[in-house]
């Protein structure tokens, strides 16, 4: 999470949406950087509103706007799968070694997935209990140019993003059956991503 005090803007870091690259480019300009532990770095909007927003209100008379990036749900799961496929997780319950991407997505779409597929929800990250989007500025990961244009205008600075925290390449073939199940069981994920289109 990055807080830009003068600009009254808070960047909420949805995991696996290029947040490490954004942090690398913008942390020097931020007034507050929450990078550790991950539960703080990746605070969803409900946690921001409960804990961080009241703190910011103590020092400012105006509301801070929030910004987040959301990724195509299949690509987002692809990134999680590859991230959890790395060597240092072998033998850990979160490891995806020995699990196909199709099985990973099938498990994710269950109500309570196994630890290796329990990666959270982008929709829950940016929405309230009733499903309404609570983030003021929501961008699709796939529309980086629009995100950068917004940030450059808001922060009055040129921004160059470098690819950081890139996961290993592995086979991520997804069957039509499993994709259909994901779209049916996790429809909110796709709805929020579509809502971010600009």
mmCIF file of C-alpha atoms in Angstrom:
data_model
loop_
_atom_site.group_PDB
_atom_site.id
_atom_site.type_symbol
_atom_site.label_atom_id
_atom_site.label_comp_id
_atom_site.label_asym_id
_atom_site.label_seq_id
_atom_site.Cartn_x
_atom_site.Cartn_y
_atom_site.Cartn_z
ATOM 1 C CA UNK A 1 0.000 0.000 0.000
ATOM 2 C CA UNK A 2 1.223 3.456 -0.919
ATOM 3 C CA UNK A 3 -0.136 6.693 0.525
ATOM 4 C CA UNK A 4 0.403 9.948 -1.352
ATOM 5 C CA UNK A 5 -0.379 12.628 1.220
ATOM 6 C CA UNK A 6 -0.309 15.787 -0.878
ATOM 7 C CA UNK A 7 -2.307 14.168 -3.668
ATOM 8 C CA UNK A 8 -4.782 12.556 -1.217
ATOM 9 C CA UNK A 9 -4.429 9.197 -2.962
ATOM 10 C CA UNK A 10 -3.998 5.666 -1.586
ATOM 11 C CA UNK A 11 -2.824 2.812 -3.799
ATOM 12 C CA UNK A 12 -4.278 -0.505 -2.615
ATOM 13 C CA UNK A 13 -2.008 -3.362 -3.669
ATOM 14 C CA UNK A 14 -4.062 -6.254 -5.053
ATOM 15 C CA UNK A 15 -1.669 -9.254 -5.121
ATOM 16 C CA UNK A 16 -0.398 -10.441 -8.519
ATOM 17 C CA UNK A 17 -1.351 -7.255 -10.370
ATOM 18 C CA UNK A 18 2.085 -5.680 -10.813
ATOM 19 C CA UNK A 19 2.138 -4.114 -7.363
ATOM 20 C CA UNK A 20 5.855 -4.775 -6.835
ATOM 21 C CA UNK A 21 6.677 -2.859 -10.032
ATOM 22 C CA UNK A 22 4.391 0.009 -9.031
ATOM 23 C CA UNK A 23 5.916 0.105 -5.566
ATOM 24 C CA UNK A 24 9.412 0.114 -7.074
ATOM 25 C CA UNK A 25 8.546 3.094 -9.275
ATOM 26 C CA UNK A 26 6.452 5.115 -6.820
ATOM 27 C CA UNK A 27 7.665 4.332 -3.296
ATOM 28 C CA UNK A 28 10.188 7.221 -3.324
ATOM 29 C CA UNK A 29 7.308 9.671 -3.971
ATOM 30 C CA UNK A 30 4.954 8.162 -1.380
ATOM 31 C CA UNK A 31 4.502 9.614 2.092
ATOM 32 C CA UNK A 32 3.784 6.208 3.571
ATOM 33 C CA UNK A 33 4.793 2.778 2.257
ATOM 34 C CA UNK A 34 3.376 -0.382 3.813
ATOM 35 C CA UNK A 35 5.380 -3.260 2.379
ATOM 36 C CA UNK A 36 5.720 -5.711 5.274
ATOM 37 C CA UNK A 37 4.119 -7.875 6.454
ATOM 38 C CA UNK A 38 2.021 -8.927 3.419
ATOM 39 C CA UNK A 39 -1.212 -8.549 5.435
ATOM 40 C CA UNK A 40 -0.483 -4.789 5.566
ATOM 41 C CA UNK A 41 0.991 -4.418 2.078
ATOM 42 C CA UNK A 42 -2.017 -6.167 0.563
ATOM 43 C CA UNK A 43 -4.743 -4.651 2.738
ATOM 44 C CA UNK A 44 -8.108 -4.905 0.969
ATOM 45 C CA UNK A 45 -10.487 -1.963 0.873
ATOM 46 C CA UNK A 46 -12.458 -3.133 3.914
ATOM 47 C CA UNK A 47 -9.270 -3.299 6.041
ATOM 48 C CA UNK A 48 -8.129 0.061 4.680
ATOM 49 C CA UNK A 49 -11.467 1.622 5.640
ATOM 50 C CA UNK A 50 -11.412 0.114 9.127
ATOM 51 C CA UNK A 51 -7.812 0.807 10.141
ATOM 52 C CA UNK A 52 -5.894 3.109 7.778
ATOM 53 C CA UNK A 53 -8.578 5.560 6.671
ATOM 54 C CA UNK A 54 -9.394 6.706 10.245
ATOM 55 C CA UNK A 55 -5.686 7.292 10.840
ATOM 56 C CA UNK A 56 -5.401 9.422 7.705
ATOM 57 C CA UNK A 57 -8.524 11.388 8.678
ATOM 58 C CA UNK A 58 -6.780 12.435 11.900
ATOM 59 C CA UNK A 59 -4.259 14.396 9.872
ATOM 60 C CA UNK A 60 -6.386 15.617 6.977
ATOM 61 C CA UNK A 61 -9.771 17.275 6.682
ATOM 62 C CA UNK A 62 -10.513 15.694 3.310
ATOM 63 C CA UNK A 63 -11.126 12.130 2.184
ATOM 64 C CA UNK A 64 -8.361 10.243 0.451
ATOM 65 C CA UNK A 65 -9.269 8.586 -2.844
ATOM 66 C CA UNK A 66 -8.337 4.965 -3.427
ATOM 67 C CA UNK A 67 -6.811 3.301 -6.463
ATOM 68 C CA UNK A 68 -6.413 -0.387 -7.320
ATOM 69 C CA UNK A 69 -5.566 -2.575 -10.284
ATOM 70 C CA UNK A 70 -7.553 -5.700 -11.140
ATOM 71 C CA UNK A 71 -6.436 -8.453 -13.504
ATOM 72 C CA UNK A 72 -8.307 -10.803 -15.822
ATOM 73 C CA UNK A 73 -9.276 -13.599 -13.385
ATOM 74 C CA UNK A 74 -7.798 -16.391 -15.519
ATOM 75 C CA UNK A 75 -4.508 -14.526 -15.966
ATOM 76 C CA UNK A 76 -4.527 -13.669 -12.258
ATOM 77 C CA UNK A 77 -4.866 -17.359 -11.359
ATOM 78 C CA UNK A 78 -2.188 -18.201 -13.936
ATOM 79 C CA UNK A 79 0.184 -15.828 -12.138
ATOM 80 C CA UNK A 80 -0.660 -17.299 -8.727
ATOM 81 C CA UNK A 81 -0.194 -20.848 -10.021
ATOM 82 C CA UNK A 82 3.224 -20.061 -11.485
ATOM 83 C CA UNK A 83 4.264 -18.122 -8.361
ATOM 84 C CA UNK A 84 3.407 -21.108 -6.182
ATOM 85 C CA UNK A 85 5.235 -23.445 -8.564
ATOM 86 C CA UNK A 86 8.666 -22.044 -7.671
ATOM 87 C CA UNK A 87 11.436 -24.196 -6.181
ATOM 88 C CA UNK A 88 11.434 -22.721 -2.682
ATOM 89 C CA UNK A 89 7.815 -23.826 -2.105
ATOM 90 C CA UNK A 90 8.329 -27.494 -2.995
ATOM 91 C CA UNK A 91 6.988 -29.596 -0.117
ATOM 92 C CA UNK A 92 4.923 -26.708 1.298
ATOM 93 C CA UNK A 93 1.094 -27.032 1.369
ATOM 94 C CA UNK A 94 0.899 -23.929 -0.877
ATOM 95 C CA UNK A 95 3.062 -25.475 -3.606
ATOM 96 C CA UNK A 96 1.478 -26.193 -6.977
ATOM 97 C CA UNK A 97 4.176 -28.698 -7.952
ATOM 98 C CA UNK A 98 2.528 -31.902 -9.109
ATOM 99 C CA UNK A 99 -0.780 -30.086 -9.705
ATOM 100 C CA UNK A 100 -1.902 -29.101 -13.207
ATOM 101 C CA UNK A 101 -3.161 -25.581 -13.837
ATOM 102 C CA UNK A 102 -6.546 -27.074 -14.729
ATOM 103 C CA UNK A 103 -6.721 -28.819 -11.337
ATOM 104 C CA UNK A 104 -5.540 -25.636 -9.592
ATOM 105 C CA UNK A 105 -8.350 -23.568 -11.146
ATOM 106 C CA UNK A 106 -10.884 -26.340 -10.487
ATOM 107 C CA UNK A 107 -9.844 -26.354 -6.819
ATOM 108 C CA UNK A 108 -9.915 -22.528 -6.613
ATOM 109 C CA UNK A 109 -13.529 -22.530 -7.816
ATOM 110 C CA UNK A 110 -14.601 -24.642 -4.822
ATOM 111 C CA UNK A 111 -16.136 -22.953 -1.795
ATOM 112 C CA UNK A 112 -13.193 -23.852 0.443
ATOM 113 C CA UNK A 113 -10.166 -24.702 -1.711
ATOM 114 C CA UNK A 114 -7.112 -26.640 -0.591
ATOM 115 C CA UNK A 115 -4.213 -24.464 0.657
ATOM 116 C CA UNK A 116 -2.396 -24.543 -2.706
ATOM 117 C CA UNK A 117 -5.402 -22.860 -4.390
ATOM 118 C CA UNK A 118 -6.485 -20.576 -1.535
ATOM 119 C CA UNK A 119 -5.336 -17.275 -3.042
ATOM 120 C CA UNK A 120 -8.194 -14.972 -2.084
ATOM 121 C CA UNK A 121 -10.483 -12.919 -4.276
ATOM 122 C CA UNK A 122 -9.902 -9.773 -6.273
ATOM 123 C CA UNK A 123 -13.627 -8.980 -6.017
ATOM 124 C CA UNK A 124 -13.586 -9.180 -2.210
ATOM 125 C CA UNK A 125 -10.416 -7.070 -2.187
ATOM 126 C CA UNK A 126 -12.117 -4.098 -3.870
ATOM 127 C CA UNK A 127 -15.798 -4.577 -2.927
ATOM 128 C CA UNK A 128 -17.974 -4.219 0.140
ATOM 129 C CA UNK A 129 -20.118 -6.927 1.719
ATOM 130 C CA UNK A 130 -22.984 -6.361 -0.705
ATOM 131 C CA UNK A 131 -20.684 -6.559 -3.741
ATOM 132 C CA UNK A 132 -20.439 -2.853 -4.552
ATOM 133 C CA UNK A 133 -17.026 -1.600 -5.671
ATOM 134 C CA UNK A 134 -15.607 0.655 -2.949
ATOM 135 C CA UNK A 135 -12.388 1.679 -4.717
ATOM 136 C CA UNK A 136 -12.594 5.124 -6.333
ATOM 137 C CA UNK A 137 -10.262 4.451 -9.273
ATOM 138 C CA UNK A 138 -10.164 0.881 -10.575
ATOM 139 C CA UNK A 139 -7.954 -0.045 -13.526
ATOM 140 C CA UNK A 140 -7.541 -3.228 -15.517
ATOM 141 C CA UNK A 141 -4.029 -4.656 -15.354
ATOM 142 C CA UNK A 142 -4.256 -5.149 -19.114
ATOM 143 C CA UNK A 143 -4.693 -1.387 -19.652
ATOM 144 C CA UNK A 144 -1.364 -0.256 -18.197
ATOM 145 C CA UNK A 145 -1.281 2.826 -20.426
ATOM 146 C CA UNK A 146 -4.468 4.179 -18.814
ATOM 147 C CA UNK A 147 -3.172 3.462 -15.324
ATOM 148 C CA UNK A 148 0.130 5.226 -16.051
ATOM 149 C CA UNK A 149 -1.647 8.204 -17.644
ATOM 150 C CA UNK A 150 -3.786 8.560 -14.528
ATOM 151 C CA UNK A 151 -0.847 8.267 -12.131
ATOM 152 C CA UNK A 152 1.356 10.651 -14.116
ATOM 153 C CA UNK A 153 -1.410 13.237 -14.147
ATOM 154 C CA UNK A 154 -2.280 12.810 -10.492
ATOM 155 C CA UNK A 155 1.303 12.681 -9.203
ATOM 156 C CA UNK A 156 2.707 15.132 -11.758
ATOM 157 C CA UNK A 157 5.618 12.808 -12.532
ATOM 158 C CA UNK A 158 6.852 10.541 -15.311
ATOM 159 C CA UNK A 159 6.481 6.863 -14.424
ATOM 160 C CA UNK A 160 8.513 3.980 -15.822
ATOM 161 C CA UNK A 161 7.452 0.517 -14.670
ATOM 162 C CA UNK A 162 9.966 -2.319 -14.719
ATOM 163 C CA UNK A 163 8.846 -5.951 -14.607
ATOM 164 C CA UNK A 164 9.603 -7.248 -11.128
ATOM 165 C CA UNK A 165 8.669 -10.410 -9.198
ATOM 166 C CA UNK A 166 8.119 -12.408 -12.417
ATOM 167 C CA UNK A 167 6.981 -16.007 -11.842
ATOM 168 C CA UNK A 168 8.556 -19.009 -13.618
ATOM 169 C CA UNK A 169 7.120 -20.191 -16.961
ATOM 170 C CA UNK A 170 5.132 -23.432 -16.769
ATOM 171 C CA UNK A 171 2.257 -25.010 -18.702
ATOM 172 C CA UNK A 172 -1.017 -23.272 -17.860
ATOM 173 C CA UNK A 173 -3.461 -24.978 -20.193
ATOM 174 C CA UNK A 174 -7.064 -24.584 -19.055
ATOM 175 C CA UNK A 175 -9.863 -26.834 -20.290
ATOM 176 C CA UNK A 176 -13.153 -25.372 -21.510
ATOM 177 C CA UNK A 177 -14.976 -27.320 -18.783
ATOM 178 C CA UNK A 178 -12.879 -25.830 -15.990
ATOM 179 C CA UNK A 179 -13.044 -22.329 -17.436
ATOM 180 C CA UNK A 180 -16.839 -22.608 -17.628
ATOM 181 C CA UNK A 181 -16.934 -23.745 -13.989
ATOM 182 C CA UNK A 182 -14.742 -20.822 -12.942
ATOM 183 C CA UNK A 183 -16.922 -18.319 -14.808
ATOM 184 C CA UNK A 184 -20.053 -19.801 -13.227
ATOM 185 C CA UNK A 185 -18.830 -20.208 -9.637
ATOM 186 C CA UNK A 186 -16.704 -17.058 -9.529
ATOM 187 C CA UNK A 187 -18.822 -14.721 -11.657
ATOM 188 C CA UNK A 188 -18.127 -11.754 -9.339
ATOM 189 C CA UNK A 189 -14.427 -11.923 -10.237
ATOM 190 C CA UNK A 190 -15.213 -11.396 -13.919
ATOM 191 C CA UNK A 191 -17.870 -8.747 -13.224
ATOM 192 C CA UNK A 192 -15.469 -6.598 -11.207
ATOM 193 C CA UNK A 193 -12.756 -6.957 -13.835
ATOM 194 C CA UNK A 194 -15.195 -5.903 -16.577
ATOM 195 C CA UNK A 195 -16.317 -2.950 -14.443
ATOM 196 C CA UNK A 196 -12.712 -1.689 -14.380
ATOM 197 C CA UNK A 197 -12.583 -1.343 -18.166
ATOM 198 C CA UNK A 198 -11.932 2.254 -19.285
#
